[in-house]
Amino acid sequence: MSLAEQDIDKLCELARLEIDADEIGDVAKKLSDIVDMVSQLSAVPTDGVEPMAHPLDRPQRLRDDVVTETNLRELYQRNAPAVERGLYLVPKVIE
Amino acid sequence: MHDSTIAQLAEALRARRISAVELTRHFLDRIARHDPALNAFITVTEDEALRAAEAADRRLASGDASALTGIPIAHKDIFCTEGVKTSCGSRMLDNFVSPYDATAVERLKAAGMVMLGKTNMDEFAMGSSNETSWYGPVKNPWDTTRVPGGSSGGSAAAVAARLAPAATGTDTGGSIRQPAALSGVTGIKPTYGRVSRYGMVAFASSLDQAGVFAATAEDAALVLEAMAGFDPRDSTSLDEPVPPYAAEIETPWERLKIGVPKNFFDEGLDPAYAEAVRAALAEIEKLGADLVTLDLEYLHLSVPTYYVVAPAEASSNLARFDGVRYGYRSPGAEQLDLVTFYKRNRAEGFGAEVKRRILIGTYVLSAGYYDAYYLKAQRVRKLISEDFARAFREVDLLAGPTTPTPAFGLGQKTNDPIQMYLNDIYTIGANLAGLPAMSIPCGFVDNLPVGLQLIGPPLAESRLLKTAHYFQKATDWHRRVPPGYE
């Protein structure tokens, strides 16, 4: 299975990434090699085998629905690229 | 001091023959002298280390010390450390100062361990050579033209060069065991869920597990004992008591049945490496073990299974890096539309290998491919896991090589992802099945270290560490120090 440059464009759209135009051919080739490598799984008979999502074969633990964290917004916002009056600044979203 | 075990250093601290400040200075001096050639550290936290060492000396004086109080340690830069840069080897987090400590870090601090700094790693732990780091590759102390392994390459190189008595690491597909083997140190990845993932930057959440590098199994046991345990802040943390590993490895030897998977020795394994591993197995046989050859039928499918599961989980986990709440933002990106803003921040913040894995993960999870790749890989993961479960009904441990070859040259595999991925052919299985596993030094090929891998059933950390400990009492491979770092 070989991925074309248009496939990479579509994946970049889905993954919110950009690949430079001069690198896209190389990326397509390397991704195709990886897809080829993982495609050998398709030959393995797995009828009736349960998919394994996780090594722990037990249900998720539940906890009481109570507040355990305090508000540390100011501390956390020290890592934000742009903040104003406690709000994160992003490009204009609403026209 | 750097050629002593942690137990010996702890004894010297308690007897007041040395102070924690002296010990910390000694290792900080070694880092200052040797790290420019190795690049094992991204951040050295000298001031914090000396303050922590002073606090440790006060604890030692008051008699309120643990077995690890005053012992220095380095943390892989994937662990959040309060007030200290936590980059995960990425430009994306180059400006990130963690507001809190990871549970593993918090526990080792509570035990009185002194953090020397944060070690270099492959970007977001994606790599087997430490060459994908934004901060440049780490060099192998045994031969600085070669890689130390990855992704925890900085931690492995730091312990190998005796720049730290111990270091933390994480292992998603071999990222503790493979660099331990290539750098000639002891490394253990415990059972999935044994050490909390809270505060550990997530790569592939169903595979990630934290562990330890040290010179000896005894040292690793001491550190793991302090790090492991239930944590309500990690929803996949195991609610099981932590055995006293350091005490259990000293109990009398009991005869073991050890399985040696035939296909661990198939073509692809360097013949001289195989010979060193076979000699180590013979040594373990002499300690009192029965070696049984067996087959892991699905082992050859572990690499393809992993390269569906791990990128799928990574593409989801790394969606959080958008340049809004923290992390890299491209200069002037505010002027772009929102989608281009996200794309630009991520395109400039992530390196090539991370992008590759996000794209593969996005591909295998996308409509039309989900069943064929992702669900299929999960079914094969089940087969691989059952393979191990079957083996452990017959044997106490599995043993074989950690890697197919000793350390390879810098740049040798960077342009061929598949060749790079095949480095982890023997290690990935334990991650897919969630099993504890370790690598210990067991010989040399052309003056480069060889690793013996031991894999155990769930929660068999004591058995692994004890086997490694008895092996290390009978051999001295783990005591060899790279020339120039004695």
Coordinates of C-alpha atoms in Angstrom, one line a residue:
Chain A
M1 CA 0.0 0.0 0.0
S2 CA 1.6 3.2 -1.1
L3 CA 0.6 6.6 0.1
A4 CA 0.5 9.5 -2.4
E5 CA 1.3 13.1 -1.7
Q6 CA -2.5 13.9 -1.6
D7 CA -2.9 11.3 1.1
I8 CA -0.3 13.0 3.2
D9 CA -2.1 16.3 2.7
K10 CA -5.3 14.8 3.9
L11 CA -3.6 13.2 7.0
C12 CA -2.0 16.6 7.7
E13 CA -5.4 18.2 7.6
L14 CA -6.8 15.6 10.1
A15 CA -3.8 15.8 12.4
R16 CA -3.4 19.5 12.2
L17 CA 0.2 19.3 10.8
E18 CA 2.1 20.9 7.9
I19 CA 4.8 19.2 5.9
D20 CA 7.1 21.4 3.8
A21 CA 6.5 21.0 0.0
D22 CA 10.1 19.8 -0.5
E23 CA 9.8 17.1 2.2
I24 CA 6.4 15.7 1.3
G25 CA 7.8 13.1 -1.2
D26 CA 10.2 11.7 1.4
V27 CA 7.5 11.7 4.1
A28 CA 5.1 9.8 1.7
K29 CA 7.8 7.2 0.9
K30 CA 8.7 6.6 4.6
L31 CA 5.1 6.4 5.7
S32 CA 4.4 3.9 2.8
D33 CA 7.3 1.8 4.0
I34 CA 5.8 1.8 7.5
V35 CA 2.3 1.0 6.3
D36 CA 3.8 -1.9 4.2
M37 CA 5.5 -3.2 7.3
V38 CA 2.4 -3.2 9.4
S39 CA 0.3 -4.6 6.6
Q40 CA 1.7 -8.1 7.3
L41 CA -0.8 -8.2 10.2
S42 CA -3.6 -8.7 7.6
A43 CA -2.4 -12.2 6.9
V44 CA -2.8 -13.3 10.5
P45 CA -5.9 -15.3 11.2
T46 CA -7.7 -13.6 14.1
D47 CA -11.3 -14.8 13.9
G48 CA -12.8 -15.0 17.3
V49 CA -9.9 -13.2 19.0
E50 CA -11.0 -10.4 21.3
P51 CA -9.2 -7.1 20.6
M52 CA -6.8 -6.2 23.4
A53 CA -6.9 -2.5 24.2
H54 CA -5.0 -2.6 27.4
P55 CA -2.7 -5.0 29.5
L56 CA -4.9 -4.6 32.6
D57 CA -7.9 -6.9 32.3
R58 CA -10.0 -5.1 34.8
P59 CA -12.7 -2.4 34.9
Q60 CA -11.7 1.2 35.4
R61 CA -11.6 2.3 39.0
L62 CA -14.3 4.8 40.0
R63 CA -14.0 7.5 42.6
D64 CA -16.5 9.6 44.4
D65 CA -17.7 12.6 42.4
V66 CA -16.2 15.3 44.7
V67 CA -13.8 18.2 44.0
T68 CA -10.2 17.2 44.7
E69 CA -8.3 19.9 43.0
T70 CA -8.1 23.6 43.8
N71 CA -8.1 26.3 41.2
L72 CA -4.5 27.0 40.2
R73 CA -5.2 29.0 37.0
E74 CA -2.6 31.7 37.6
L75 CA 0.1 29.1 38.2
Y76 CA -0.9 27.1 35.1
Q77 CA -1.2 30.2 32.9
R78 CA 2.5 31.0 33.5
N79 CA 3.2 28.5 30.8
A80 CA 0.8 29.9 28.3
P81 CA 2.2 31.7 25.2
A82 CA -0.3 34.6 25.5
V83 CA -2.8 35.4 28.3
E84 CA -4.9 38.5 29.1
R85 CA -7.0 39.0 32.2
G86 CA -6.9 35.2 32.9
L87 CA -7.9 34.3 29.4
Y88 CA -5.9 32.4 26.8
L89 CA -5.4 34.4 23.6
V90 CA -6.1 32.6 20.3
P91 CA -6.8 33.9 16.7
K92 CA -10.3 35.3 16.2
V93 CA -12.7 32.4 15.9
I94 CA -16.1 34.2 15.6
E95 CA -16.7 36.6 12.7
Chain B
M1 CA 32.5 7.7 45.4
H2 CA 31.0 7.1 41.9
D3 CA 32.2 3.5 41.9
S4 CA 30.3 2.7 45.0
T5 CA 26.8 1.1 45.0
I6 CA 23.9 3.0 46.4
A7 CA 23.8 0.7 49.4
Q8 CA 27.5 1.5 50.1
L9 CA 26.9 5.2 49.7
A10 CA 23.9 5.1 52.0
E11 CA 26.0 3.4 54.6
A12 CA 28.7 6.0 54.3
L13 CA 26.1 8.8 54.6
R14 CA 24.6 7.2 57.7
A15 CA 28.1 6.7 59.3
R16 CA 28.8 10.4 58.4
R17 CA 31.9 9.5 56.5
I18 CA 30.6 11.6 53.7
S19 CA 27.9 14.3 53.6
A20 CA 25.1 14.4 51.1
V21 CA 26.4 17.8 50.0
E22 CA 29.9 16.3 49.3
L23 CA 28.3 13.4 47.4
T24 CA 26.1 15.7 45.3
R25 CA 29.1 18.0 44.6
H26 CA 31.1 15.0 43.5
F27 CA 28.5 14.0 40.9
L28 CA 27.8 17.7 39.8
D29 CA 31.6 18.0 39.2
R30 CA 31.6 14.8 37.1
I31 CA 28.7 16.1 35.1
A32 CA 30.5 19.4 34.5
R33 CA 33.6 17.6 33.4
H34 CA 32.2 14.8 31.3
D35 CA 28.8 15.9 30.0
P36 CA 30.0 18.3 27.3
A37 CA 31.2 15.3 25.4
L38 CA 28.1 13.1 26.1
N39 CA 25.1 15.5 26.1
A40 CA 23.3 13.3 28.5
F41 CA 21.7 16.2 30.4
I42 CA 19.2 18.8 29.0
T43 CA 19.1 20.6 32.4
V44 CA 21.5 20.4 35.4
T45 CA 19.7 21.6 38.5
E46 CA 22.8 22.5 40.6
D47 CA 21.2 24.9 43.0
E48 CA 18.2 22.7 43.7
A49 CA 20.5 19.7 44.1
L50 CA 22.6 21.4 46.7
R51 CA 19.6 22.7 48.6
A52 CA 18.1 19.2 48.6
A53 CA 21.4 17.7 49.7
E54 CA 21.5 20.1 52.7
A55 CA 18.0 19.0 53.6
A56 CA 19.1 15.4 53.3
D57 CA 22.1 16.1 55.6
R58 CA 19.7 17.5 58.2
R59 CA 17.5 14.4 57.9
L60 CA 20.5 12.1 58.2
A61 CA 21.6 14.1 61.3
S62 CA 18.1 13.8 62.9
G63 CA 18.0 10.0 62.3
D64 CA 14.9 10.4 60.1
A65 CA 16.5 9.1 56.9
S66 CA 15.4 6.5 54.4
A67 CA 17.7 4.1 52.6
L68 CA 17.9 6.6 49.8
T69 CA 18.2 9.9 51.7
G70 CA 21.1 12.0 50.2
I71 CA 21.6 9.7 47.2
P72 CA 21.7 11.7 43.9
I73 CA 19.5 10.7 40.9
A74 CA 18.8 12.1 37.4
H75 CA 15.3 12.1 36.0
K76 CA 14.4 11.6 32.3
D77 CA 13.1 14.8 31.0
I78 CA 9.7 13.2 30.4
F79 CA 8.9 13.4 34.2
C80 CA 7.3 16.7 35.3
T81 CA 9.5 18.4 38.0
E82 CA 8.0 21.3 39.8
G83 CA 9.7 24.6 38.9
V84 CA 12.1 22.9 36.5
K85 CA 12.0 22.8 32.7
T86 CA 10.3 19.6 31.5
S87 CA 11.0 19.5 27.7
C88 CA 10.4 15.8 26.8
G89 CA 13.2 16.3 24.3
S90 CA 11.0 18.6 22.2
R91 CA 11.1 22.1 20.9
M92 CA 7.3 22.0 21.7
L93 CA 8.1 22.0 25.4
D94 CA 11.4 23.9 25.4
N95 CA 9.7 26.7 27.4
F96 CA 7.6 24.5 29.7
V97 CA 8.3 24.8 33.4
S98 CA 6.2 22.2 35.2
P99 CA 3.9 23.5 37.9
Y100 CA 3.9 20.1 39.7
D101 CA 5.9 16.9 40.3
A102 CA 5.2 13.6 38.7
T103 CA 4.3 11.0 41.3
A104 CA 7.5 9.0 40.7
V105 CA 9.5 12.2 41.2
E106 CA 7.5 13.2 44.3
R107 CA 8.1 9.7 45.9
L108 CA 11.8 9.8 45.3
K109 CA 12.0 13.3 46.7
A110 CA 10.0 12.2 49.7
A111 CA 12.6 9.4 50.2
G112 CA 15.3 12.1 50.3
M113 CA 16.9 11.5 46.9
V114 CA 18.7 14.5 45.4
M115 CA 17.8 15.4 41.8
L116 CA 20.9 16.3 39.8
G117 CA 19.1 17.3 36.6
K118 CA 16.9 16.2 33.7
T119 CA 18.3 13.8 31.1
N120 CA 18.2 13.9 27.3
M121 CA 15.8 11.7 25.4
D122 CA 14.3 11.0 22.0
E123 CA 11.6 13.6 21.3
F124 CA 8.4 12.5 23.2
A125 CA 10.3 9.2 23.8
M126 CA 9.9 8.3 20.1
G127 CA 13.2 6.8 19.0
S128 CA 15.8 4.0 19.7
S129 CA 19.0 6.1 19.4
N130 CA 18.4 9.5 21.2
E131 CA 18.9 11.1 17.8
T132 CA 15.4 12.6 17.5
S133 CA 16.0 14.9 20.5
W134 CA 15.6 18.7 19.9
Y135 CA 18.7 19.0 22.1
G136 CA 20.9 16.9 19.9
P137 CA 22.0 13.2 20.2
V138 CA 23.5 11.7 23.3
K139 CA 26.9 9.9 22.8
N140 CA 27.6 6.4 24.1
P141 CA 30.3 6.6 26.8
W142 CA 31.8 3.4 25.5
D143 CA 32.4 4.9 22.0
T144 CA 31.3 8.5 21.4
T145 CA 30.8 7.9 17.7
R146 CA 27.9 5.5 18.6
V147 CA 24.4 5.9 20.0
P148 CA 23.6 5.1 23.6
G149 CA 20.2 3.7 22.6
G150 CA 16.9 5.4 23.3
S151 CA 14.6 6.7 24.1
S152 CA 16.0 7.1 27.6
G153 CA 19.5 7.5 26.2
G154 CA 20.5 10.3 28.5
S155 CA 19.7 8.4 31.6
A156 CA 21.5 5.3 30.3
A157 CA 24.6 7.2 29.3
A158 CA 24.6 9.2 32.6
V159 CA 24.6 6.0 34.7
A160 CA 27.1 4.3 32.4
A161 CA 29.6 7.2 32.7
R162 CA 28.9 7.3 36.5
L163 CA 27.5 10.8 36.3
A164 CA 24.7 9.7 38.5
P165 CA 24.3 6.6 40.7
A166 CA 20.8 6.0 39.3
A167 CA 18.3 7.5 36.8
T168 CA 14.7 7.2 36.0
G169 CA 13.5 6.2 32.6
T170 CA 10.3 5.2 30.7
D171 CA 9.8 2.2 28.5
T172 CA 7.0 2.1 25.9
G173 CA 8.6 -0.4 23.5
G174 CA 12.1 -0.9 25.0
S175 CA 13.1 2.6 25.9
I176 CA 14.7 1.5 29.2
R177 CA 16.0 -2.0 28.3
Q178 CA 17.5 -1.1 24.9
P179 CA 19.6 1.8 26.0
A180 CA 20.6 -0.1 29.2
A181 CA 21.9 -2.9 26.9
L182 CA 23.7 -0.5 24.5
S183 CA 25.2 1.5 27.3
G184 CA 26.1 -1.4 29.6
V185 CA 24.0 -0.7 32.6
T186 CA 21.1 -2.4 34.5
G187 CA 17.6 -1.3 33.6
I188 CA 14.2 -2.5 34.7
K189 CA 10.8 -1.8 33.3
P190 CA 8.2 -3.0 35.8
T191 CA 4.7 -4.5 35.2
Y192 CA 2.3 -2.1 33.5
G193 CA 0.7 0.0 36.2
R194 CA 3.4 -0.6 38.8
V195 CA 4.8 2.9 38.8
S196 CA 2.3 5.8 38.4
R197 CA 2.1 7.5 35.1
Y198 CA 0.8 10.7 36.7
G199 CA 3.1 13.6 35.6
M200 CA 4.8 11.5 33.0
V201 CA 4.3 13.1 29.5
A202 CA 2.1 10.5 27.7
F203 CA 3.3 8.8 24.5
A204 CA 1.2 5.5 24.2
S205 CA -0.9 5.2 27.4
S206 CA -1.5 1.5 27.2
L207 CA 2.2 0.8 26.9
D208 CA 4.1 3.5 28.9
Q209 CA 5.7 2.4 32.1
A210 CA 8.4 4.1 34.3
G211 CA 11.4 2.3 35.6
V212 CA 15.0 2.7 36.8
F213 CA 18.6 2.6 35.5
A214 CA 21.4 1.8 38.0
A215 CA 24.8 0.1 38.0
T216 CA 23.5 -3.0 39.8
A217 CA 20.2 -4.9 40.3
E218 CA 20.5 -4.2 44.0
D219 CA 20.6 -0.5 43.4
A220 CA 17.7 -0.7 41.0
A221 CA 15.7 -2.7 43.6
L222 CA 16.2 0.1 46.2
V223 CA 15.0 2.8 43.8
L224 CA 12.1 0.9 42.4
E225 CA 10.8 0.1 45.8
A226 CA 10.6 3.8 46.6
M227 CA 9.1 4.7 43.2
A228 CA 6.4 2.0 42.8
G229 CA 3.0 1.8 44.3
F230 CA -0.7 2.6 44.0
D231 CA -1.5 6.2 43.0
P232 CA -5.2 7.3 42.9
R233 CA -4.2 10.0 40.4
D234 CA -3.4 7.4 37.7
S235 CA -6.5 5.5 36.6
T236 CA -4.4 2.5 35.5
S237 CA -2.3 2.3 38.6
L238 CA -2.1 -1.2 40.2
D239 CA -3.7 -1.3 43.6
E240 CA -1.2 -4.0 44.9
P241 CA 1.3 -3.7 47.7
V242 CA 4.9 -3.2 46.8
P243 CA 7.1 -6.0 48.0
P244 CA 10.4 -5.1 49.7
Y245 CA 12.5 -5.8 46.6
A246 CA 15.8 -5.0 48.1
A247 CA 15.2 -7.5 50.9
E248 CA 13.6 -10.2 48.6
I249 CA 16.6 -10.3 46.3
E250 CA 18.8 -11.4 49.2
T251 CA 16.7 -14.5 50.0
P252 CA 18.3 -17.9 49.3
W253 CA 18.4 -18.9 45.6
E254 CA 15.6 -21.2 44.6
R255 CA 15.9 -23.3 41.5
L256 CA 14.2 -21.6 38.5
K257 CA 12.9 -22.9 35.2
I258 CA 13.9 -20.4 32.5
G259 CA 12.4 -20.4 29.0
V260 CA 14.7 -19.4 26.1
P261 CA 12.6 -18.5 23.1
K262 CA 14.1 -20.1 20.0
N263 CA 13.1 -17.2 17.8
F264 CA 15.0 -14.7 19.9
F265 CA 18.1 -16.3 18.3
D266 CA 16.9 -16.2 14.7
E267 CA 18.7 -14.5 11.9
G268 CA 19.0 -10.8 12.6
L269 CA 20.8 -11.5 15.9
D270 CA 24.5 -10.6 15.7
P271 CA 26.4 -14.0 16.1
A272 CA 28.9 -12.6 18.6
Y273 CA 26.1 -11.0 20.6
A274 CA 24.3 -14.4 20.6
E275 CA 27.4 -16.1 21.9
A276 CA 27.7 -13.6 24.9
V277 CA 24.0 -14.2 25.7
R278 CA 24.4 -17.9 25.6
A279 CA 27.4 -17.7 27.9
A280 CA 25.3 -15.7 30.3
L281 CA 22.5 -18.3 30.2
A282 CA 25.0 -21.0 31.0
E283 CA 26.1 -18.9 34.0
I284 CA 22.5 -18.7 35.2
E285 CA 22.2 -22.5 34.7
K286 CA 25.2 -22.9 37.0
L287 CA 23.4 -20.8 39.7
G288 CA 20.7 -23.4 39.7
A289 CA 18.3 -23.1 36.8
D290 CA 16.8 -25.4 34.2
L291 CA 16.8 -23.9 30.7
V292 CA 14.0 -24.9 28.4
T293 CA 13.8 -24.0 24.7
L294 CA 10.4 -22.8 23.7
D295 CA 8.7 -20.9 20.9
L296 CA 6.9 -17.5 21.0
E297 CA 4.8 -18.1 17.9
Y298 CA 3.7 -14.5 17.4
L299 CA 6.9 -12.7 18.4
H300 CA 7.8 -11.7 14.8
L301 CA 4.5 -9.7 14.8
S302 CA 5.3 -7.5 17.8
V303 CA 7.0 -4.8 15.7
P304 CA 4.1 -4.3 13.2
T305 CA 1.6 -4.6 16.0
Y306 CA 3.4 -1.9 18.0
Y307 CA 3.7 0.4 15.0
V308 CA -0.1 0.5 14.8
V309 CA -1.0 0.7 18.5
A310 CA 1.7 3.1 19.7
P311 CA 1.3 5.7 16.9
A312 CA -2.5 5.5 17.2
E313 CA -2.3 6.3 20.9
A314 CA 0.4 8.9 20.3
S315 CA -1.6 10.7 17.7
S316 CA -4.4 11.1 20.2
N317 CA -2.2 12.0 23.2
L318 CA -0.2 14.6 21.2
A319 CA -3.4 16.4 20.1
R320 CA -3.1 18.4 23.3
F321 CA -0.1 20.3 22.0
D322 CA -1.7 23.2 20.2
G323 CA 0.2 26.3 21.3
V324 CA -2.7 27.7 23.3
R325 CA -2.4 26.6 27.0
Y326 CA 1.4 25.8 27.0
G327 CA 4.1 24.8 24.7
Y328 CA 5.5 26.3 21.5
R329 CA 3.7 29.0 19.5
S330 CA 5.1 30.1 16.2
P331 CA 6.0 33.8 16.2
G332 CA 3.1 35.9 14.7
A333 CA 0.8 32.8 14.6
E334 CA -2.0 34.9 16.2
Q335 CA -2.5 36.5 12.7
L336 CA -3.4 33.2 11.1
D337 CA -6.8 31.6 10.9
L338 CA -7.4 29.1 13.8
V339 CA -6.7 25.9 11.8
T340 CA -3.5 27.2 10.2
F341 CA -2.5 28.5 13.7
Y342 CA -2.7 25.0 15.1
K343 CA -0.9 23.5 12.1
R344 CA 1.9 26.0 12.2
N345 CA 2.6 25.6 15.9
R346 CA 2.6 21.9 15.6
A347 CA 4.7 21.8 12.4
E348 CA 7.4 24.0 13.9
G349 CA 7.1 22.5 17.4
F350 CA 7.4 18.8 16.5
G351 CA 10.4 17.1 14.8
A352 CA 10.3 14.7 11.8
E353 CA 9.9 11.4 13.7
V354 CA 7.1 12.7 15.9
K355 CA 5.2 14.0 12.9
R356 CA 5.7 10.6 11.2
R357 CA 4.2 8.8 14.1
I358 CA 1.3 11.2 14.4
L359 CA 0.5 10.8 10.7
I360 CA 0.7 7.0 10.9
G361 CA -1.5 7.0 14.0
T362 CA -4.0 9.3 12.2
Y363 CA -4.0 7.0 9.2
V364 CA -4.7 3.8 11.1
L365 CA -7.5 5.4 13.1
S366 CA -9.1 7.1 10.2
A367 CA -12.5 6.1 8.7
G368 CA -12.1 3.1 6.5
Y369 CA -8.8 1.9 8.0
Y370 CA -9.7 1.6 11.6
D371 CA -10.8 -2.1 11.5
A372 CA -8.1 -3.2 9.0
Y373 CA -5.3 -1.7 11.0
Y374 CA -6.1 -0.6 14.6
L375 CA -8.6 -3.3 15.5
K376 CA -6.5 -5.9 13.7
A377 CA -3.5 -4.9 15.7
Q378 CA -5.4 -5.2 18.9
R379 CA -6.4 -8.7 18.0
V380 CA -2.8 -9.7 17.3
R381 CA -1.8 -7.9 20.5
K382 CA -4.1 -10.4 22.3
L383 CA -2.3 -13.3 20.5
I384 CA 1.1 -12.0 21.5
S385 CA -0.1 -11.6 25.1
E386 CA -1.5 -15.1 25.2
D387 CA 1.8 -16.4 23.8
F388 CA 3.5 -15.1 26.9
A389 CA 0.8 -16.3 29.3
R390 CA 1.2 -19.8 27.8
A391 CA 4.9 -19.6 28.3
F392 CA 4.6 -18.6 31.9
R393 CA 2.5 -21.6 32.7
E394 CA 5.6 -23.6 31.9
V395 CA 8.5 -21.4 33.1
D396 CA 9.3 -18.8 35.8
L397 CA 11.2 -16.4 33.5
L398 CA 12.1 -15.9 29.9
A399 CA 15.6 -14.9 28.9
G400 CA 17.4 -13.9 25.7
P401 CA 19.1 -10.9 24.1
T402 CA 17.9 -7.4 24.7
T403 CA 18.8 -6.1 21.2
P404 CA 19.9 -7.7 17.9
T405 CA 23.3 -5.9 17.9
P406 CA 25.5 -3.8 20.1
A407 CA 25.5 0.1 19.9
F408 CA 25.4 1.3 16.2
G409 CA 26.9 4.4 14.8
L410 CA 25.4 7.9 15.1
G411 CA 23.5 8.7 11.9
Q412 CA 23.7 5.1 10.7
K413 CA 19.9 4.4 10.9
T414 CA 18.4 7.9 11.0
N415 CA 17.2 7.8 7.4
D416 CA 15.6 4.3 7.6
P417 CA 12.8 4.2 10.2
I418 CA 12.1 0.5 9.7
Q419 CA 15.7 -0.4 10.5
M420 CA 15.5 1.8 13.5
Y421 CA 12.3 0.2 14.6
L422 CA 13.7 -3.3 14.3
N423 CA 16.1 -2.5 17.2
D424 CA 13.2 -3.1 19.6
I425 CA 12.2 -6.5 18.2
Y426 CA 13.0 -8.4 21.4
T427 CA 11.7 -5.7 23.8
I428 CA 8.3 -4.7 22.4
G429 CA 6.5 -7.9 23.3
A430 CA 6.8 -7.2 27.1
N431 CA 5.1 -3.8 26.5
L432 CA 2.3 -5.2 24.5
A433 CA 1.6 -7.8 27.2
G434 CA 2.3 -5.4 30.1
L435 CA 5.0 -7.6 31.6
P436 CA 8.0 -6.7 33.8
A437 CA 11.4 -7.0 32.1
M438 CA 14.9 -6.0 32.5
S439 CA 18.3 -5.8 30.8
I440 CA 21.6 -6.5 32.5
P441 CA 25.2 -6.3 31.2
C442 CA 26.4 -9.7 30.2
G443 CA 29.5 -9.3 28.0
F444 CA 31.1 -7.3 25.2
V445 CA 31.4 -7.5 21.5
D446 CA 34.2 -5.3 20.1
N447 CA 34.4 -3.4 23.4
L448 CA 30.7 -2.6 23.2
P449 CA 28.3 -3.8 25.9
V450 CA 25.9 -6.7 25.4
G451 CA 22.5 -7.0 27.3
L452 CA 20.8 -10.0 28.7
Q453 CA 17.1 -9.6 28.8
L454 CA 14.9 -11.2 31.4
I455 CA 11.1 -11.1 31.1
G456 CA 8.7 -12.2 33.9
P457 CA 5.0 -12.8 34.5
P458 CA 3.0 -9.9 35.9
L459 CA 4.4 -8.5 39.2
A460 CA 7.5 -10.8 39.2
E461 CA 9.8 -7.8 39.7
S462 CA 11.4 -9.5 42.7
R463 CA 12.2 -12.7 40.8
L464 CA 13.7 -10.6 37.9
L465 CA 15.8 -8.5 40.3
K466 CA 16.9 -11.5 42.3
T467 CA 18.0 -13.4 39.2
A468 CA 19.9 -10.4 38.1
H469 CA 21.4 -9.9 41.5
Y470 CA 22.7 -13.4 41.8
F471 CA 24.1 -13.2 38.2
Q472 CA 25.9 -10.0 39.2
K473 CA 27.3 -11.7 42.3
A474 CA 28.8 -14.3 40.1
T475 CA 30.0 -12.0 37.3
D476 CA 31.6 -8.6 37.0
W477 CA 30.3 -7.3 33.6
H478 CA 28.2 -4.7 35.5
R479 CA 31.3 -3.3 37.2
R480 CA 33.0 -2.4 34.0
V481 CA 33.2 1.3 33.5
P482 CA 33.8 2.9 30.1
P483 CA 37.5 4.0 29.7
G484 CA 38.0 7.6 30.8
Y485 CA 35.1 7.5 33.3
E486 CA 36.7 5.3 36.0

